[in-house]
Every structure is written in C-alpha cells, then in structure tokens.
Amino acid sequence: MPTLNDGVLFGIGILVLDFLAWRFMGRQSQQLRLAFRALMFGLSSYVLFSSGMNPLRAAPWSNEPLRHLLAQMLELVWWLQGARLLTVLLDRLVLPEAWHRERLFQDVLGALVFLAAAVGAIAYVLELPVRGLLATSGALAVVLGLAIQSTLNDVFSGVVLNATQPFALGDWVTIGEVEGKIVETNWRATTLLNAQGNLVVIPNSVAARTNIINANQPSHTHGISVVLPVKPSIRPALVLAALEDAAASADDVLDDPTPMVSVRRATNDSIEYEIVCYVGELSKKNAVRNDLFDLAHRHLASRGVLLRSLSVPETQLNTVDEKRRLLRNVAIFQTLGDDEIAELEAKLTTHEFDTGQTIYDAADEGGHELHILARGVAKVSAPRSDGEIELRRLAPGDSIGQSGILTGIRTDVMVRAMTRATVFRLDKTALTPILDRRPEIAREMCRLLSEHHATEKLLLASAESVVDEAGGLFGWFRDGMRRFHQLTQ
C-alpha cells in the first residue's frame, strides 16, 4: 500500500518537525510556537485522513506489521497533539488573564483535556471496551483517592485559593506565622521567599485554613503598628501626647488615614501603647517602623519619660541633663569636651512657640543663632515661586542653624511649629571664645560641618558656588568661620 506507506513517512516527518519546534523555538515567541503547532496539527490531520488512517477508528491492516504499528502510533499521537493544542487555546481564550501566571488551573485544565483524549484514543484507535475500563478505573480511583487523600486536599484547597485570589505572584503576604513574597503557586503548595532569603513551601490545605494577610492590598496604603510598654505610674495623657508627636514627626507617614495612638492594654507592671499609621509604599514600612521607635524615644525623653527595662529603678531627667544631651546631639559639637559643653549650656536660652508660629526664617536679619528643638514637632519648608514646599520635619534633638552659628551662612529655609514647641537658642557670641581659644576645635568643627552638610537633607543656598573652589566645602566653611568670628589664627 504505497499510499499508506507515504502517509506513514509524512506523518513521522511532521512529528519530527513538531518536536524540533518545541525543542528549539524560544519561549519568548509564544504566538509563533502556537501558530506552528496549529499548522503541524492541520498537516498531520490532512495526511492521516487522506492516507486512510482515520484516528476515529483502528489503523488499517497491511502485509507489513511494522507499518500497521507505525500507523497506529500516528493515530494515537494525533489525539495527544490535539489535546495539547486544545489546552493552549482554552488557556488563551477561556482562562482569565490573572490566571495565566498560575500553574494550578493550567495543570488541572490540561489534565482534564489529556484524560479525555486518552479515553478517546483507547476507544477509537485501540478499540478497547471503555465501559469496563471506566468501571475498573473508578474502583482504582477510590483506592488511589484514599491513598493520596492529603494530596487531593492540597489540590482542592489550591483551587479555592486561586478562585478567591487572596494573593497574586509578587505579593508580600503573611500566611499563619510565615511572612514573605509569593514566588510560586501550583497544584500542591504555595512557595514564599522570606526576609532571610529562604524559600518556604506551605501546603495549600494549610494556607486555606489559616489567616492570610496581604500587605500589597490595598496598594496605596500599608499599615504599621508600633507597641511600646511604659511604666504605669506615668500619666497616660503625657505618653499619648508624646506618641502623637512622634507619628507627626515621621516624614513618610501619611496624613490620610490619620495616625492613631491608643492604650492597648494594662498589665500589673506596664501600660502598652500602640501607634497605628500608614505609608504609601510597601518598601518604606521597615524604615518608617524603625524611625517611629527612635522618634517615640526622643519625644518621650523630651517629656522626662525614659524607655527602660521595667526592672530598673526609675530615673528622672533634669533640665541640665536635657540641655547637655541636646547639645551633644549637634553634629559640630561632637568634638567638644565636658567643659566646653558646660560653657555653652550656661548660655542657652529657652523659647516657647505656639502651633503655626515661625521658629526660624532665613529672611530675618537678626542674629545668627543655633536652634535646638527640645519639645514638640516643627516643619522645615523652602520658598518656591508657586509657594512653599515641605522638606522635612524636626523632632526633639534636631537642630537648625549650625552653618549660621559657625560660619555666618544662613540656611535658606523656614521652620514653623506644628505643635506647641520648646526651642533652645544659642547665639554665635557664645561660640566665639571657644573657637578663639581652641583653633584645633575650630578646624574640627568645620570638618564636621562639611560632613554634616554632605549628608543633610537641607542644602545651603550658595553651596553650588563653592564646588570648584580650592579646598572645596571644608575650605569655604573654614574661611567663612574666620571672617565671621574675627579669628586671627
């Protein structure tokens, strides 16, 4: 039968081309791969039907058993080719776009299509009794179902998870006690990449029974919770006010939804307070949470409340200790000894500001003072042609005017109180004797100021003019300090 012989050869050639296309065509050309496979299936169908090898019935017998075996194989493969093509088409046309990255539904759909193709091939090509086969397979399915009950539980749980879509690939979620980024979901398990860089595989049945927290939803707000235990003898109103100021001091905390501070619970040896606030980007959560702990510590300390182990005896901050601590926080004073700090401490003046009042204004032609925020929250803004733009917020311990008191260069910004604020001021005349007496300290202060300026968010208005000068920023500060304080050394 030359026709059968030619059809067998053409059919084998088509299978070889289909295999080569699957093996060597890039995964990026999905449309081209699909079109080529559809073409190969069409050619295979044409060759089989035109050569008398109808896949809907058994292969024709010939004098050569090998040819009959090859024809039967081609008919069986035709069913598998059709199942593969139908699976891809259903995936593209039926499954929603959000499911295309999920393997579970693709695997289930493919398994059903291939199962139907296998039953069809057995019934039509091999002419085996399908009813008896299905009855036998049903009994076998019961036995296998009991044996793989936990696996089936994972499969059906995976179907539920993919149907309800509590998370998607790339989301940062918490499943039970495991937190991480979703990197894969399949028919058996969900895989997370945790913060330590390890892959955590959670069976779908476990994920379906536990609480799931998706940090990516809603996409525009991400909550942060900070809990602090404080000694119960401290008045709660004092602590709540300090923590509200701490939330208001954080630059990246959203104003809407409004941050909330509340008493969480009271125990025998402490009262727990909670700050709940929101940020606009998931990547900022850890940095803002760390910043809130620092700001809470500073605002509580400004009110005389120290965060400490509850087993340690309580100590109270006095005004002298507070002034000394705040002076030590100023970058240019890090090189001063205790005697110099005490000398500056005696010349600090205290000023109170109500909400909205101006603490510092570059347009003010008054004296050049250093302003240290001791209590409250302040906002730093810069003038623009279309109004003011907020640059940052100040918390207790922050200062403004270091370049002004040392070199006479005023920072082109404005500082206003956002809450009632207490500010310590230090005039440049208090610093002049120390600089005249200790030239090495003067030089070190200029170095510290140049380093502070290089990393500070507030840029000096005239900094660009000194980039190319000899000595750079350090030399500019040093020369300005000598002229401003009238130093001869």
XYZ file of C-alpha atoms in Angstrom:
489
model
C 0.000 0.000 0.000
C 2.161 2.886 -1.233
C -0.406 5.455 -0.093
C -0.261 4.160 3.450
C 3.487 3.944 3.219
C 3.772 7.546 2.022
C 1.332 8.711 4.702
C 3.346 6.975 7.410
C 6.538 8.632 6.255
C 4.914 12.061 6.001
C 3.312 11.619 9.428
C 6.649 10.717 11.031
C 8.269 13.728 9.326
C 5.586 16.039 10.742
C 6.160 14.621 14.245
C 9.904 15.234 13.929
C 9.321 18.847 12.830
C 6.880 19.368 15.712
C 9.414 18.014 18.195
C 12.221 20.204 16.812
C 9.988 23.288 17.001
C 9.114 22.510 20.633
C 12.766 21.926 21.492
C 14.479 24.851 19.766
C 11.958 27.680 19.354
C 12.398 30.307 22.070
C 9.844 30.660 24.830
C 9.567 34.363 24.045
C 7.844 33.628 20.702
C 4.673 32.095 22.199
C 2.430 33.240 19.347
C 4.797 31.801 16.740
C 5.035 28.485 18.612
C 1.241 28.250 18.809
C 0.796 29.044 15.120
C 3.444 26.476 14.139
C 1.853 23.765 16.295
C -1.574 24.501 14.806
C -0.042 24.190 11.337
C 1.606 20.879 12.223
C -1.669 19.521 13.627
C -3.503 20.561 10.472
C -0.905 18.896 8.239
C -0.978 15.758 10.391
C -4.784 15.605 10.139
C -4.652 16.050 6.364
C -2.008 13.348 5.927
C -3.809 10.829 8.164
C -7.294 11.274 6.717
C -6.075 11.413 3.099
C -3.941 8.287 3.606
C -6.727 6.167 5.056
C -5.507 6.412 8.643
C -8.652 7.730 10.301
C -7.936 8.472 14.024
C -11.626 7.778 14.768
C -11.156 4.075 14.067
C -8.428 1.456 14.248
C -5.471 1.694 11.873
C -5.859 -0.328 8.618
C -4.012 -3.629 8.479
C -1.308 -4.220 5.897
C 1.018 -7.034 4.916
C 3.760 -5.441 6.995
C 3.078 -5.402 10.765
C 5.611 -2.596 11.237
C 3.602 -0.275 9.035
C 0.416 -1.097 10.932
C 2.187 -0.401 14.235
C 3.512 2.933 12.930
C 0.068 3.915 11.628
C -1.479 3.072 14.978
C 1.177 5.139 16.745
C 0.476 8.131 14.460
C -3.235 7.954 15.240
C -2.536 7.835 18.992
C -0.135 10.771 18.739
C -2.776 12.704 16.737
C -5.086 12.577 19.759
C -2.275 13.830 22.025
C -1.375 16.614 19.564
C -4.999 17.713 19.516
C -5.178 17.650 23.310
C -2.063 19.801 23.594
C -3.323 22.345 21.034
C -6.770 22.471 22.654
C -5.212 23.025 26.099
C -3.236 26.031 24.879
C -6.231 27.520 23.066
C -8.516 27.130 26.078
C -5.844 28.678 28.279
C -5.667 31.705 25.997
C -9.375 32.082 25.279
C -11.169 30.822 28.415
C -8.974 31.362 31.480
C -8.885 34.962 32.807
C -5.716 36.981 32.305
C -4.958 36.909 36.050
C -4.753 33.081 35.958
C -2.190 32.882 33.174
C 0.677 33.127 35.652
C -0.832 30.497 37.933
C 0.119 26.886 37.213
C -2.748 25.272 39.118
C -5.608 25.951 36.712
C -3.394 25.303 33.704
C -2.397 21.920 35.137
C -5.982 20.954 36.024
C -7.323 22.033 32.638
C -4.519 20.221 30.822
C -5.080 17.058 32.866
C -8.812 17.004 32.017
C -8.198 17.539 28.301
C -5.483 14.887 28.118
C -7.660 12.454 30.082
C -10.473 12.936 27.576
C -8.012 12.489 24.694
C -6.630 9.298 26.253
C -10.132 7.824 26.633
C -10.928 8.735 23.028
C -7.720 7.189 21.727
C -8.330 3.984 23.697
C -11.913 3.734 22.459
C -11.398 4.573 18.774
C -7.816 3.619 17.933
C -7.254 0.599 20.204
C -10.952 -0.398 20.215
C -10.888 -1.404 23.863
C -14.153 -1.610 25.911
C -14.334 1.810 27.553
C -17.176 0.926 29.957
C -15.236 -1.879 31.566
C -12.139 0.284 31.628
C -14.027 3.133 33.312
C -15.531 0.754 35.873
C -12.095 -0.649 36.675
C -10.552 2.822 36.745
C -13.352 4.018 39.080
C -12.536 1.341 41.637
C -8.855 2.114 41.207
C -9.593 5.829 41.662
C -11.269 5.131 45.014
C -8.226 3.218 46.221
C -5.842 5.896 44.983
C -8.040 8.636 46.469
C -7.773 7.111 49.915
C -4.030 6.690 49.486
C -3.432 10.281 48.385
C -6.111 11.975 50.467
C -3.802 14.707 51.791
C -2.541 15.471 48.289
C -6.108 15.765 46.986
C -6.864 18.078 49.908
C -3.986 20.296 48.761
C -5.285 20.246 45.173
C -8.832 21.294 46.054
C -7.551 23.866 48.543
C -5.370 25.240 45.755
C -8.452 25.522 43.523
C -10.223 27.532 46.238
C -7.214 29.807 46.790
C -6.820 30.510 43.081
C -10.529 31.111 42.654
C -10.782 33.595 45.557
C -7.351 35.141 44.807
C -6.307 36.348 48.284
C -2.855 36.992 46.795
C -1.004 37.056 43.488
C 2.552 36.348 42.406
C 4.884 39.008 43.782
C 2.652 39.994 46.729
C 4.150 40.247 50.216
C 1.905 38.189 52.496
C 1.739 36.613 55.928
C 0.327 33.066 55.964
C -0.064 31.938 59.539
C 3.302 32.734 61.124
C 5.260 32.804 57.850
C 5.894 36.123 56.124
C 7.373 36.507 52.665
C 6.936 37.203 48.957
C 4.820 34.866 46.796
C 7.111 33.357 44.150
C 5.068 30.333 43.024
C 1.650 28.713 43.411
C 0.934 25.262 41.988
C -1.460 22.350 42.475
C 0.146 21.244 45.749
C 1.693 24.183 47.583
C 2.432 27.912 47.747
C 6.078 28.998 47.859
C 7.228 32.146 49.668
C 10.597 33.898 49.731
C 11.037 35.133 53.306
C 13.089 38.065 54.600
C 16.095 35.774 55.233
C 16.213 34.795 51.548
C 14.913 31.265 52.153
C 12.134 29.522 50.236
C 9.225 28.441 52.450
C 6.807 25.876 50.965
C 3.324 25.928 52.523
C 0.820 23.191 51.534
C -2.345 24.661 50.053
C -4.502 22.879 52.644
C -2.593 24.660 55.424
C -2.830 28.055 53.687
C -6.580 27.651 53.144
C -7.207 27.022 56.871
C -5.136 29.861 58.334
C -5.229 33.658 58.319
C -3.739 35.332 55.244
C -2.564 38.952 55.455
C -1.756 40.585 52.101
C 0.474 43.635 52.593
C 0.018 44.695 48.944
C -3.727 45.281 49.271
C -4.873 47.979 49.196
C -1.984 49.158 47.047
C -1.933 52.826 48.143
C -1.804 52.344 51.945
C 0.273 49.994 54.073
C -0.229 49.888 57.823
C 2.443 49.994 60.520
C 1.943 49.125 64.184
C 4.408 50.059 66.934
C 3.762 48.864 70.505
C 5.600 50.357 73.496
C 5.284 49.311 77.174
C 5.589 52.211 79.651
C 5.610 52.185 83.425
C 2.014 52.525 84.731
C 2.969 55.377 87.093
C 3.424 57.673 84.068
C 0.260 59.585 83.264
C -1.267 58.142 80.040
C -2.165 61.595 78.665
C 1.530 62.515 78.723
C 2.556 59.367 76.862
C -0.251 59.659 74.293
C 0.714 63.261 73.503
C 4.356 62.271 73.039
C 3.480 59.368 70.736
C 1.131 61.552 68.679
C 4.031 63.974 68.159
C 6.260 61.026 67.206
C 3.820 59.954 64.478
C 3.553 63.558 63.263
C 7.364 63.831 63.094
C 7.845 60.942 60.657
C 8.284 62.300 57.132
C 6.840 59.297 55.254
C 3.750 58.715 57.413
C 0.537 59.563 55.534
C -1.779 62.240 56.928
C -4.770 60.350 55.498
C -5.630 57.880 57.004
C -4.848 59.775 60.199
C -2.304 58.129 62.528
C -3.900 56.725 65.692
C -2.379 56.401 69.156
C -4.179 54.414 71.821
C -3.777 52.468 75.032
C -3.642 48.838 74.011
C -3.861 47.147 77.393
C -2.757 47.439 81.005
C -0.833 44.803 82.941
C 0.477 44.664 86.503
C 3.821 46.277 85.630
C 3.184 48.298 82.446
C 0.720 50.000 80.137
C 1.081 49.152 76.444
C 0.603 51.965 73.941
C 0.172 51.452 70.208
C 0.891 53.727 67.233
C -1.003 52.763 64.071
C -0.110 54.723 60.945
C 0.208 54.239 57.196
C 2.782 54.686 54.445
C 2.258 54.928 50.698
C 4.829 52.334 49.625
C 5.444 48.825 50.938
C 9.222 49.267 50.698
C 9.097 52.059 53.322
C 7.464 50.014 56.092
C 10.614 48.752 57.821
C 12.417 52.107 57.643
C 9.406 54.033 58.991
C 8.812 51.468 61.766
C 12.438 51.831 62.890
C 12.148 55.623 62.676
C 8.983 55.596 64.807
C 10.752 53.753 67.619
C 13.527 56.366 67.558
C 11.065 59.275 67.418
C 8.987 57.798 70.240
C 12.123 57.543 72.378
C 13.041 61.184 71.660
C 9.588 62.640 72.269
C 9.148 60.678 75.494
C 12.610 61.746 76.682
C 11.708 65.379 75.944
C 8.876 64.976 78.476
C 11.074 63.279 81.065
C 9.936 59.723 80.298
C 12.713 57.196 79.644
C 12.053 53.894 77.909
C 13.817 51.318 80.051
C 13.554 47.845 81.453
C 10.736 47.805 83.981
C 13.018 46.068 86.496
C 15.435 49.041 86.517
C 14.788 51.804 89.098
C 13.224 54.929 87.598
C 15.407 57.986 86.981
C 14.246 61.488 86.179
C 15.783 63.847 83.654
C 16.545 67.319 84.968
C 16.826 70.427 82.830
C 20.628 70.489 82.967
C 20.900 66.896 81.767
C 18.431 67.643 78.976
C 20.386 70.659 77.714
C 23.644 68.738 77.816
C 22.115 65.824 75.952
C 20.684 68.090 73.247
C 23.987 69.897 72.776
C 25.748 66.550 72.362
C 23.322 65.733 69.525
C 24.533 68.728 67.481
C 26.987 67.492 64.849
C 29.543 70.315 65.163
C 29.730 69.946 68.974
C 30.800 66.288 68.930
C 34.446 67.248 69.358
C 33.858 69.485 72.415
C 34.854 68.403 75.893
C 32.682 68.495 79.006
C 33.974 71.940 79.991
C 33.110 73.478 76.614
C 29.666 71.831 76.629
C 29.020 73.208 80.126
C 30.110 76.675 78.914
C 27.622 76.572 76.029
C 24.943 75.069 78.253
C 25.015 78.089 80.540
C 24.300 80.410 77.606
C 21.319 78.528 76.153
C 18.066 80.471 76.187
C 14.596 78.881 76.235
C 11.779 79.957 73.900
C 8.193 78.720 73.610
C 6.189 78.663 70.371
C 2.523 78.013 69.678
C 1.270 75.975 66.714
C 1.940 77.785 63.440
C 4.475 80.276 64.805
C 7.762 80.792 62.976
C 10.809 79.416 64.768
C 13.425 80.218 62.135
C 13.281 82.352 58.993
C 16.189 82.913 56.614
C 14.763 86.328 55.714
C 15.208 87.513 59.307
C 18.204 89.818 59.501
C 18.643 89.242 63.225
C 21.448 87.403 64.956
C 22.889 84.077 63.834
C 21.627 81.538 66.336
C 21.545 77.786 66.602
C 18.023 76.491 67.235
C 17.649 73.142 69.006
C 14.163 71.658 69.233
C 13.642 70.403 72.776
C 9.946 69.506 72.657
C 7.217 69.299 70.017
C 7.207 68.991 66.222
C 8.369 71.536 63.637
C 8.166 71.674 59.848
C 11.027 72.810 57.600
C 9.963 74.336 54.295
C 11.675 76.154 51.437
C 10.203 79.072 49.481
C 9.335 78.488 45.823
C 7.807 80.644 43.135
C 4.498 78.800 43.473
C 4.524 78.651 47.283
C 6.381 76.668 49.915
C 7.495 73.030 49.713
C 7.975 70.904 52.828
C 11.483 69.482 53.114
C 11.402 67.594 56.385
C 10.106 67.546 59.945
C 12.040 68.152 63.138
C 11.750 66.111 66.328
C 13.321 66.705 69.754
C 17.116 66.739 69.375
C 17.108 68.082 65.796
C 18.682 71.471 65.165
C 18.755 74.189 62.526
C 21.378 76.881 62.007
C 24.673 75.016 62.504
C 26.200 76.717 59.471
C 24.854 80.073 60.660
C 26.368 79.978 64.144
C 29.736 78.672 62.891
C 30.307 80.452 59.562
C 27.524 83.047 59.290
C 25.886 81.262 56.342
C 22.137 81.171 56.794
C 20.133 78.230 55.513
C 17.502 79.391 53.021
C 14.570 77.690 54.757
C 11.733 78.477 57.139
C 10.842 76.498 60.273
C 7.351 76.610 61.778
C 5.936 74.863 64.834
C 3.397 72.117 64.041
C 2.568 71.691 67.735
C 3.444 73.653 70.845
C 7.217 73.626 70.815
C 10.105 74.419 73.141
C 13.336 75.580 71.494
C 16.785 76.239 72.967
C 18.750 79.006 71.244
C 22.488 79.582 71.249
C 23.938 82.831 69.901
C 27.162 82.871 67.917
C 28.816 85.045 70.603
C 28.741 82.024 72.928
C 30.859 80.035 70.487
C 33.448 82.694 69.597
C 35.582 82.401 72.781
C 35.887 78.643 72.379
C 36.930 78.948 68.725
C 39.496 81.660 69.572
C 40.887 79.625 72.464
C 40.999 76.250 70.681
C 41.991 76.567 66.967
C 42.121 72.789 66.600
C 38.485 72.552 67.697
C 37.546 75.248 65.180
C 39.119 73.244 62.382
C 37.420 70.042 63.517
C 34.049 71.813 63.650
C 34.480 72.887 60.022
C 35.238 69.302 59.047
C 32.174 68.030 60.926
C 30.006 70.720 59.343
C 31.197 69.799 55.843
C 30.416 66.117 56.510
C 27.058 67.035 58.027
C 26.229 69.244 55.052
C 27.133 66.485 52.578
C 24.516 64.154 54.086
C 21.947 66.701 55.325
C 18.613 66.992 53.536
C 18.718 70.799 53.735
C 21.035 72.210 51.081
C 22.643 75.610 51.587
C 21.513 78.096 49.003
C 25.050 79.091 47.964
C 26.678 75.637 48.157
C 26.849 75.252 44.372
C 29.148 78.268 44.105
C 31.918 76.619 46.123
C 32.132 73.223 44.464
C 35.012 74.254 42.214
C 36.848 76.471 44.687
C 40.178 75.427 46.194
C 39.643 73.489 49.386
C 36.082 72.653 48.496
C 33.325 72.850 51.082
C 35.671 72.417 54.047
C 37.877 75.338 52.986
C 34.843 77.520 52.332
C 33.477 76.848 55.820
C 36.870 77.437 57.418
C 37.424 80.819 55.724
C 33.855 81.889 56.468
C 34.265 80.929 60.142
C 37.432 83.026 60.484
C 35.796 86.098 58.980
C 32.518 85.668 60.854
C 34.070 85.209 64.318
C 37.023 87.562 63.547
C 39.612 84.917 64.373
C 43.273 85.748 63.857
C 44.565 82.144 63.903
